[in-house]
Coordinates of C-alpha atoms and ligand atoms in Angstrom, one line a residue:
X1 CA -216.7 -219.6 35.3
X2 CA -215.1 -219.0 38.6
X3 CA -214.1 -215.4 38.1
X4 CA -215.8 -213.0 35.8
X5 CA -213.5 -211.1 33.6
X6 CA -214.2 -207.5 33.1
X7 CA -213.1 -205.0 30.5
X8 CA -209.7 -205.1 28.9
X9 CA -210.6 -203.0 26.0
X10 CA -211.0 -199.4 27.3
X11 CA -207.8 -198.1 25.9
X12 CA -209.1 -197.6 22.4
X13 CA -208.8 -194.2 20.9
X14 CA -211.5 -193.3 18.5
X15 CA -210.7 -191.7 15.2
X16 CA -213.4 -189.2 14.2
X17 CA -214.1 -188.6 10.6
X18 CA -216.4 -186.1 9.1
X19 CA -219.7 -188.0 8.8
X20 CA -223.3 -187.1 8.2
X21 CA -223.8 -186.2 11.8
X22 CA -220.3 -185.2 13.0
X23 CA -221.4 -181.6 13.5
X24 CA -223.8 -182.6 16.2
X25 CA -222.3 -182.2 19.7
X26 CA -225.5 -182.4 21.9
X27 CA -229.1 -181.5 22.0
X28 CA -228.4 -177.8 22.4
X29 CA -230.5 -177.3 25.6
X30 CA -230.0 -174.7 28.3
X31 CA -230.0 -175.6 32.0
X32 CA -233.8 -175.6 32.2
X33 CA -233.9 -178.1 29.3
X34 CA -235.2 -175.4 26.9
X35 CA -233.8 -175.8 23.4
X36 CA -231.6 -172.9 22.2
X37 CA -232.5 -171.9 18.6
X38 CA -229.1 -173.0 17.3
X39 CA -226.7 -174.7 19.6
X40 CA -224.3 -177.7 19.7
X41 CA -224.7 -178.1 16.0
X42 CA -228.5 -178.5 16.1
X43 CA -230.9 -176.0 14.4
X44 CA -234.6 -175.5 15.0
X45 CA -236.9 -178.6 15.4
X46 CA -237.6 -177.1 18.9
X47 CA -240.5 -179.2 20.1
X48 CA -238.8 -182.5 19.2
X49 CA -235.5 -181.4 20.8
X50 CA -237.4 -180.3 24.0
X51 CA -239.1 -183.7 24.1
X52 CA -235.7 -185.4 23.7
X53 CA -234.4 -183.3 26.6
X54 CA -237.1 -184.7 28.8
X55 CA -236.1 -188.2 27.8
X56 CA -232.4 -187.3 28.5
X57 CA -233.4 -186.2 32.0
X58 CA -235.3 -189.5 32.6
X59 CA -232.2 -191.4 31.5
X60 CA -229.9 -189.4 33.7
X61 CA -232.1 -189.9 36.7
X62 CA -231.7 -193.6 35.9
X63 CA -234.9 -194.5 37.8
X64 CA -237.1 -195.7 35.0
X65 CA -236.3 -198.7 33.0
X66 CA -237.9 -199.9 29.8
X67 CA -239.5 -196.9 28.4
X68 CA -239.7 -196.4 24.7
X69 CA -239.7 -193.4 22.4
X70 CA -240.6 -193.2 18.7
X71 CA -239.2 -190.4 16.6
X72 CA -241.4 -190.2 13.5
X73 CA -241.2 -187.8 10.6
X74 CA -240.4 -187.4 7.0
X75 CA -237.0 -188.2 5.5
X76 CA -234.3 -185.6 6.3
X77 CA -236.1 -184.0 9.2
X78 CA -233.3 -184.7 11.7
X79 CA -234.6 -187.9 13.4
X80 CA -231.2 -189.5 13.4
X81 CA -229.6 -186.2 14.1
X82 CA -231.6 -185.8 17.3
X83 CA -230.8 -189.3 18.4
X84 CA -227.1 -188.5 17.9
X85 CA -227.5 -185.3 19.9
X86 CA -229.1 -187.4 22.7
X87 CA -226.2 -189.8 22.6
X88 CA -223.6 -187.0 22.8
X89 CA -225.4 -185.4 25.8
X90 CA -225.4 -188.6 27.8
X91 CA -221.8 -188.5 28.8
X92 CA -219.3 -191.4 28.8
X93 CA -220.7 -193.5 31.6
X94 CA -224.1 -194.1 30.1
X95 CA -224.0 -196.6 27.3
X96 CA -225.6 -195.7 24.0
X97 CA -226.0 -198.6 21.5
X98 CA -227.1 -197.9 18.0
X99 CA -228.2 -200.1 15.2
X100 CA -230.2 -199.8 12.0
X101 CA -233.2 -202.1 11.6
X102 CA -231.6 -203.9 8.7
X103 CA -228.5 -204.9 10.7
X104 CA -230.3 -207.7 12.4
X105 CA -230.6 -209.7 9.2
X106 CA -227.4 -211.7 9.2
X107 CA -226.5 -215.3 8.6
X108 CA -224.1 -215.3 11.7
X109 CA -226.8 -215.1 14.3
X110 CA -230.5 -215.1 14.7
X111 CA -232.5 -211.9 14.6
X112 CA -233.4 -212.1 18.3
X113 CA -229.8 -212.8 19.3
X114 CA -228.7 -209.7 17.4
X115 CA -231.4 -207.7 19.3
X116 CA -230.4 -209.3 22.6
X117 CA -226.8 -208.2 22.0
X118 CA -227.9 -204.7 21.2
X119 CA -229.9 -204.5 24.4
X120 CA -227.0 -205.7 26.4
X121 CA -224.7 -203.2 24.8
X122 CA -227.0 -200.6 26.1
X123 CA -226.9 -201.7 29.7
X124 CA -224.0 -200.6 31.8
X125 CA -222.6 -202.0 34.9
X126 CA -220.6 -199.8 37.3
X127 CA -218.3 -202.0 39.3
X128 CA -216.5 -200.8 42.4
X129 CA -213.4 -202.6 43.3
X130 CA -210.7 -202.3 45.8
X131 CA -207.3 -202.2 44.2
X132 CA -203.7 -202.1 45.3
X133 CA -202.1 -199.1 43.8
X134 CA -198.7 -197.4 44.0
X135 CA -199.1 -193.7 44.0
X136 CA -196.4 -191.1 44.1
X137 CA -194.4 -188.4 42.4
X138 CA -191.8 -189.5 39.9
X139 CA -188.3 -188.5 41.1
X140 CA -186.5 -190.2 38.3
X141 CA -187.0 -192.6 35.4
X142 CA -183.9 -194.3 34.3
X143 CA -183.7 -196.8 31.5
X144 CA -180.5 -198.9 31.0
X145 CA -179.0 -199.2 27.6
X146 CA -179.0 -202.9 26.6
X147 CA -175.5 -204.4 26.8
X148 CA -176.0 -206.1 23.5
X149 CA -177.4 -203.9 20.7
X150 CA -180.9 -205.0 19.9
X151 CA -181.4 -207.1 23.0
X152 CA -185.0 -207.6 23.5
X153 CA -185.4 -207.0 27.2
X154 CA -184.8 -203.6 28.7
X155 CA -184.3 -202.9 32.3
X156 CA -184.5 -199.7 34.3
X157 CA -185.3 -198.1 37.6
X158 CA -188.2 -195.8 38.7
X159 CA -187.9 -193.7 41.8
X160 CA -191.1 -192.6 43.3
X161 CA -191.7 -190.5 46.4
X162 CA -194.5 -189.3 48.7
X163 CA -194.0 -186.5 51.2
X164 CA -193.0 -189.1 53.7
X165 CA -190.9 -191.7 51.8
X166 CA -189.0 -192.5 48.7
X167 CA -188.5 -195.9 47.0
X168 CA -186.7 -197.2 43.9
X169 CA -188.5 -199.9 41.8
X170 CA -186.9 -202.1 39.3
X171 CA -188.6 -202.0 35.9
X172 CA -189.2 -204.7 33.3
X173 CA -189.7 -204.2 29.5
X174 CA -193.5 -204.0 29.9
X175 CA -193.4 -201.2 32.5
X176 CA -190.8 -199.3 30.5
X177 CA -193.0 -199.3 27.5
X178 CA -196.0 -198.3 29.5
X179 CA -194.1 -195.4 31.0
X180 CA -192.9 -194.1 27.7
X181 CA -196.3 -194.5 26.1
X182 CA -197.7 -192.3 28.9
X183 CA -194.7 -190.0 28.5
X184 CA -194.0 -190.1 32.2
X185 CA -191.2 -187.9 33.3
X186 CA -189.9 -186.7 36.6
X187 CA -192.3 -184.3 38.4
X188 CA -195.4 -186.3 37.2
X189 CA -197.6 -187.7 39.8
X190 CA -198.7 -191.2 38.7
X191 CA -200.7 -194.2 39.9
X192 CA -199.8 -197.8 39.0
X193 CA -202.4 -200.5 39.4
X194 CA -200.5 -203.4 40.9
X195 CA -202.6 -206.1 39.4
X196 CA -202.7 -204.9 35.8
X197 CA -199.6 -202.7 35.7
X198 CA -201.8 -199.9 34.2
X199 CA -200.3 -196.5 34.6
X200 CA -202.4 -193.4 35.1
X201 CA -201.0 -189.9 35.1
X202 CA -202.7 -187.9 37.8
X203 CA -201.0 -184.6 37.0
X204 CA -197.8 -182.6 37.6
X205 CA -196.5 -181.9 41.1
X206 CA -197.0 -178.4 42.4
X207 CA -193.4 -178.3 43.3
X208 CA -192.6 -178.4 39.6
X209 CA -195.0 -175.6 38.6
X210 CA -192.1 -173.3 37.8
X211 CA -190.5 -175.7 35.2
X212 CA -192.0 -174.0 32.3
X213 CA -190.4 -176.4 29.8
X214 CA -192.6 -179.5 30.4
X215 CA -195.9 -177.6 30.8
X216 CA -198.6 -177.5 28.2
X217 CA -201.8 -175.4 28.5
X218 CA -203.8 -178.4 29.8
X219 CA -201.5 -179.4 32.5
X220 CA -203.2 -180.2 35.8
X221 CA -201.2 -179.6 39.0
X222 CA -201.7 -181.8 42.0
X223 CA -200.1 -182.2 45.4
X224 CA -197.4 -184.7 46.0
X225 CA -199.2 -187.6 47.7
X226 CA -198.5 -188.2 51.4
X227 CA -198.2 -191.4 53.5
X228 CA -197.2 -194.8 52.1
X229 CA -196.5 -195.3 48.4
X230 CA -198.7 -198.4 48.3
X231 CA -202.3 -198.0 49.2
X232 CA -205.7 -199.6 48.7
X233 CA -208.0 -197.5 46.7
X234 CA -211.5 -197.9 45.4
X235 CA -211.6 -197.9 41.6
X236 CA -214.8 -197.8 39.5
X237 CA -215.0 -199.6 36.1
X238 CA -217.9 -199.0 33.7
X239 CA -218.6 -201.9 31.3
X240 CA -221.6 -203.1 29.4
X241 CA -223.3 -206.4 30.0
X242 CA -222.4 -207.2 26.3
X243 CA -218.7 -206.7 27.0
X244 CA -218.9 -209.0 30.0
X245 CA -220.8 -211.6 27.8
X246 CA -218.2 -211.5 25.1
X247 CA -215.1 -211.6 27.3
X248 CA -216.5 -214.6 29.1
X249 CA -217.9 -216.5 26.3
X250 CA -214.9 -217.3 24.1
X251 CA -211.4 -218.4 24.4
X252 CA -210.1 -215.5 22.3
X253 CA -212.1 -213.3 24.7
X254 CA -212.0 -209.6 24.2
X255 CA -210.5 -209.6 20.7
X256 CA -214.0 -210.4 19.5
X257 CA -215.0 -207.0 20.7
X258 CA -212.7 -205.4 18.1
X259 CA -213.6 -207.7 15.2
X260 CA -217.3 -207.7 16.0
X261 CA -217.1 -211.4 15.4
X262 CA -218.9 -212.4 18.6
X263 CA -221.2 -215.1 17.2
X264 CA -224.1 -216.3 19.3
X265 CA -223.6 -216.2 23.0
X266 CA -225.0 -219.1 24.9
X267 CA -227.9 -218.6 27.2
X268 CA -226.2 -220.2 30.1
X269 CA -223.3 -217.8 29.9
X270 CA -225.7 -214.9 30.1
X271 CA -227.6 -216.5 33.0
X272 CA -224.3 -216.9 34.9
X273 CA -223.4 -213.4 34.3
X274 CA -226.8 -212.1 35.3
X275 CA -226.6 -214.1 38.5
X276 CA -223.2 -212.8 39.3
X277 CA -224.1 -209.2 38.6
X278 CA -227.2 -209.6 40.8
X279 CA -225.0 -210.8 43.6
X280 CA -222.6 -207.9 43.2
X281 CA -225.6 -205.5 43.3
X282 CA -226.8 -207.0 46.6
X283 CA -223.3 -206.7 48.0
X284 CA -223.2 -203.1 46.9
X285 CA -220.3 -203.8 44.6
X286 CA -222.1 -203.0 41.4
X287 CA -224.8 -200.8 40.0
X288 CA -226.8 -201.1 36.8
X289 CA -226.7 -198.1 34.5
X290 CA -229.5 -198.4 32.0
X291 CA -228.5 -196.6 28.8
X292 CA -230.1 -196.0 25.5
X293 CA -230.7 -198.4 22.6
X294 CA -231.4 -196.6 19.4
X295 CA -232.9 -198.5 16.5
X296 CA -233.0 -196.4 13.4
X297 CA -235.2 -197.4 10.4
X298 CA -237.3 -199.5 12.8
X299 CA -239.8 -200.4 10.1
X300 CA -237.2 -202.9 8.9
X301 CA -237.8 -205.1 11.9
X302 CA -240.4 -207.8 11.5
X303 CA -243.2 -209.2 13.8
X304 CA -240.9 -211.5 15.7
X305 CA -238.5 -208.7 16.5
X306 CA -241.4 -206.5 17.6
X307 CA -242.6 -209.2 19.9
X308 CA -239.1 -209.6 21.3
X309 CA -238.9 -205.8 22.0
X310 CA -242.2 -205.9 23.8
X311 CA -240.9 -208.5 26.2
X312 CA -237.4 -207.1 26.6
X313 CA -238.8 -203.7 27.6
X314 CA -240.4 -205.4 30.6
X315 CA -237.1 -206.5 32.1
X316 CA -236.1 -204.3 35.1
X317 CA -232.6 -203.8 33.6
X318 CA -233.9 -202.7 30.2
X319 CA -232.4 -199.6 28.6
X320 CA -234.5 -196.8 27.3
X321 CA -235.5 -197.7 23.7
X322 CA -235.5 -195.0 21.1
X323 CA -236.7 -195.9 17.6
X324 CA -237.0 -193.9 14.5
X325 CA -239.0 -194.3 11.3
X326 CA -240.1 -192.3 8.2
X327 CA -242.9 -194.7 7.3
X328 CA -246.6 -193.8 7.5
X329 CA -249.4 -196.4 7.6
X330 CA -247.8 -199.5 6.2
X331 CA -247.5 -203.2 6.4
X332 CA -245.8 -204.8 9.4
X333 CA -243.0 -207.0 8.0
X334 CA -243.7 -210.7 8.3
X335 CA -247.5 -210.2 8.3
X336 CA -250.2 -209.0 6.0
X337 CA -251.5 -206.4 8.5
X338 CA -251.1 -202.7 8.2
X339 CA -250.3 -200.5 11.2
X340 CA -249.2 -196.9 11.8
X341 CA -245.5 -196.6 11.1
X342 CA -245.4 -200.4 10.4
X343 CA -245.2 -201.0 14.1
X344 CA -247.7 -203.3 15.8
X345 CA -250.2 -201.5 18.0
X346 CA -249.2 -203.2 21.2
X347 CA -245.6 -202.0 20.9
X348 CA -246.7 -198.6 19.6
X349 CA -248.8 -198.3 22.7
X350 CA -245.7 -198.4 24.9
X351 CA -243.9 -195.7 23.0
X352 CA -244.0 -191.9 23.5
X353 CA -244.0 -190.4 20.1
X354 CA -241.9 -187.4 19.1
X355 CA -242.7 -185.9 15.7
X356 CA -240.2 -184.0 13.6
X357 CA -241.4 -181.3 11.2
X358 CA -240.1 -180.2 7.8
X359 CA -237.6 -177.3 8.0
X360 CA -238.2 -173.7 7.1
X361 CA -235.9 -172.1 4.5
X362 CA -234.2 -170.2 7.3
X363 CA -233.4 -173.4 9.2
X364 CA -232.1 -175.2 6.1
X365 CA -229.8 -172.2 5.5
X366 CA -228.4 -172.5 9.0
X367 CA -227.9 -176.2 8.8
X368 CA -226.1 -175.8 5.5
X369 CA -223.9 -173.1 7.0
X370 CA -223.0 -175.4 9.9
X371 CA -222.1 -178.2 7.4
X372 CA -219.9 -175.8 5.5
X373 CA -218.0 -175.1 8.6
X374 CA -217.8 -178.8 9.5
X375 CA -216.5 -179.7 6.1
X376 CA -214.2 -176.7 6.2
X377 CA -215.6 -175.2 3.0
X378 CA -215.7 -171.4 2.4
X379 CA -218.7 -170.3 0.5
X380 CA -219.9 -167.0 -0.8
X381 CA -223.3 -165.6 0.3
X382 CA -224.7 -166.0 -3.2
X383 CA -223.7 -169.6 -3.4
X384 CA -225.3 -170.3 0.0
X385 CA -228.5 -168.8 -1.2
X386 CA -228.5 -171.0 -4.2
X387 CA -227.7 -174.1 -2.2
X388 CA -230.6 -173.3 0.1
X389 CA -232.9 -172.9 -2.9
X390 CA -231.7 -176.3 -4.1
X391 CA -232.4 -177.9 -0.7
X392 CA -235.9 -176.5 -0.7
X393 CA -236.5 -177.8 -4.2
X394 CA -234.9 -181.2 -3.7
X395 CA -233.8 -182.3 -0.3
X396 CA -231.6 -181.3 2.6
X397 CA -229.4 -184.4 2.2
X398 CA -228.9 -183.8 -1.5
X399 CA -227.7 -180.3 -0.9
X400 CA -225.5 -181.3 2.0
X401 CA -223.8 -183.6 -0.5
X402 CA -223.3 -180.8 -2.9
X403 CA -221.1 -178.9 -0.4
X404 CA -218.2 -181.2 -0.8
X405 CA -218.4 -181.7 -4.5
X406 CA -218.8 -177.9 -5.2
X407 CA -215.7 -177.4 -3.1
X408 CA -213.8 -179.7 -5.4
X409 CA -215.1 -177.8 -8.4
X410 CA -213.9 -174.6 -6.8
X411 CA -210.5 -176.2 -6.1
X412 CA -210.2 -177.1 -9.7
X413 CA -210.8 -173.4 -10.7
X414 CA -208.0 -172.7 -8.1
X415 CA -210.4 -170.3 -6.4
X416 CA -210.6 -169.8 -2.6
X417 CA -214.3 -169.8 -1.9
X418 CA -217.2 -171.6 -3.5
X419 CA -219.3 -169.5 -5.8
X420 CA -222.6 -169.9 -7.5
X421 CA -221.0 -171.3 -10.6
X422 CA -219.5 -174.2 -8.7
X423 CA -222.8 -175.1 -7.1
X424 CA -224.7 -174.9 -10.3
X425 CA -222.0 -177.0 -12.0
X426 CA -222.2 -179.9 -9.6
X427 CA -226.0 -179.5 -9.6
X428 CA -225.9 -180.3 -13.2
X429 CA -223.4 -183.1 -12.8
X430 CA -225.3 -185.0 -10.1
X431 CA -229.0 -185.6 -10.3
X432 CA -231.3 -185.5 -7.3
X433 CA -234.1 -188.0 -6.9
X434 CA -236.7 -185.9 -8.7
X435 CA -234.6 -185.3 -11.9
X436 CA -233.3 -188.9 -11.8
X437 CA -236.9 -190.1 -11.8
X438 CA -237.8 -187.8 -14.6
X439 CA -234.8 -189.2 -16.6
X440 CA -235.9 -192.8 -15.9
X441 CA -239.4 -192.0 -17.1
X442 CA -238.1 -190.7 -20.3
X443 CA -235.7 -193.5 -21.0
X444 CA -237.3 -196.4 -19.2
X445 CA -237.2 -198.8 -22.1
X446 CA -233.5 -198.9 -22.0
X447 CA -233.2 -200.1 -18.4
X448 CA -233.4 -203.6 -16.9
X449 CA -236.3 -204.6 -14.7
X450 CA -238.3 -201.5 -15.4
X451 CA -241.9 -201.4 -14.4
X452 CA -242.3 -197.8 -13.5
X453 CA -245.9 -196.9 -13.5
X454 CA -247.2 -193.4 -13.0
X455 CA -244.0 -192.2 -11.2
X456 CA -244.5 -194.2 -8.0
X457 CA -240.9 -194.9 -6.8
X458 CA -241.9 -196.6 -3.5
X459 CA -241.3 -200.3 -3.1
X460 CA -244.6 -202.2 -3.0
X461 CA -246.6 -201.1 0.0
X462 CA -243.9 -199.7 2.2
X463 CA -244.8 -196.1 1.4
X464 CA -242.7 -193.4 2.7
X465 CA -244.6 -190.9 4.8
X466 CA -245.3 -188.1 2.3
X467 CA -241.8 -187.7 0.7
Ligands
ADP1 N1 -231.9 -179.7 13.2 C1 -230.7 -180.0 12.6 N2 -229.6 -179.4 12.9 C2 -228.5 -179.7 12.3 N3 -228.3 -180.6 11.4 C3 -229.4 -181.3 11.0 C4 -230.7 -181.1 11.6 N4 -231.6 -181.9 11.1 C5 -230.9 -182.7 10.2 N5 -229.6 -182.3 10.1 C6 -228.6 -182.9 9.2 O1 -229.3 -183.2 8.0 C7 -229.0 -184.4 7.5 C8 -230.2 -185.3 7.3 O2 -230.9 -185.5 8.6 P1 -231.2 -186.9 9.2 O3 -231.1 -186.8 10.7 O4 -230.3 -187.9 8.6 O5 -232.7 -187.1 8.8 P2 -233.7 -188.3 9.1 O6 -233.0 -189.3 10.0 O7 -234.9 -187.7 9.7 O8 -234.0 -188.9 7.7 C9 -228.0 -185.1 8.4 O9 -226.7 -184.8 8.0 C10 -228.3 -184.3 9.7 O10 -227.1 -184.3 10.5
MG2 MG1 -232.3 -191.3 9.6

């Protein structure tokens, strides 16, 4: 491996759907890290959010590696929500890797390999490089019509200027496509990376600030560059160790990042990469940015995984580990021993514990209101009161699920906003856990594999904390 390849994959656009936590945009803290009552989509749960804020500051300072945090609490108390809030407040440069405890059980790779990959997804590398760039204001983009209709290769000319000079460049098909993808037009100030051909729009030239036709509300105006068109510039890439691993470990390279089909990565590839990164750090070319690794439902890990975590946390490049569980005193997977949260004491000892508390009726109401907005559902006050009552009686998750289905019921009536009757209709249509259990108790003989005794739903000894 003579040259390490870095990212080729940063041009992805993410499509956001409405998911369980899509209303959460941060931790909702003020500048002194005090949690606001309701902010950035999060409601209440103040002590836990404040604690998460302290962790956020630790991560931002980037000085401490290998700390661990456990978020513990009953189901539906916002453990995952708080972790997502933390992720959103980190900003783009700090990596946040997330997995659920059950995801490590795969036939493709060993459990510890899966964990290793997760760790390396949470460790960022900031690499500074000198690059040759062409930077100037676009005077004209001119694309020739192909002589033969349908001819594959297009040609054209691009005229760029600085305050001191003007040059005409010949364009090939690839550049023409890149220019049209970025919608480059005359008056834009652009930078072209000479090595990769990547085009970045820096803004519109001030001299064009009066052309109102091409100006949107977000247009940024910049000065026309001076001096030479070609210059050497320092550029900074942010990639994760995992991305470097994958790109360098297979012939198909970065495509594996999209398919997720990375397979096991050989230890020597990682060693070479670590050595190279260490070299760069000494030369001042690279910096390590420890991020966050969030493992949800951590009780699904077994004793081997826990021992791996213990050791991985001691590495100086280790990210901050955040784990969450709703389990109480229970068996550690892979052993016959019981331990608080199903986590061995020696690992537990390294973790700071944040506890989440059940919500008040008032908080639940606010969360439901936020979810209604997120799902774009209009609901009358009465219906909201009923939905809150249902949440208190059953669970927050169940009633969040009812929002969408009652909106459908409302649509069917051809009404505009969801009323009590819609909510109560779907409440009757879909059972919550309690009613479903009741039903099972009554009709147990008719089901397969039934050995319900005394209403205990929990699988063997993995008892949920309260619930
Ligand atoms: N404090 C909160 N503010 C806003 N939404 C919340 C809050 N707590 C939980 N939620 C939402 O309620 C639902 C259940 O919470 P979740 O975080 O999945 O619970 P847990 O992980 O503790 O079981 C999710 O949709 C979550 O986004
Ligand atoms: Mg959760």
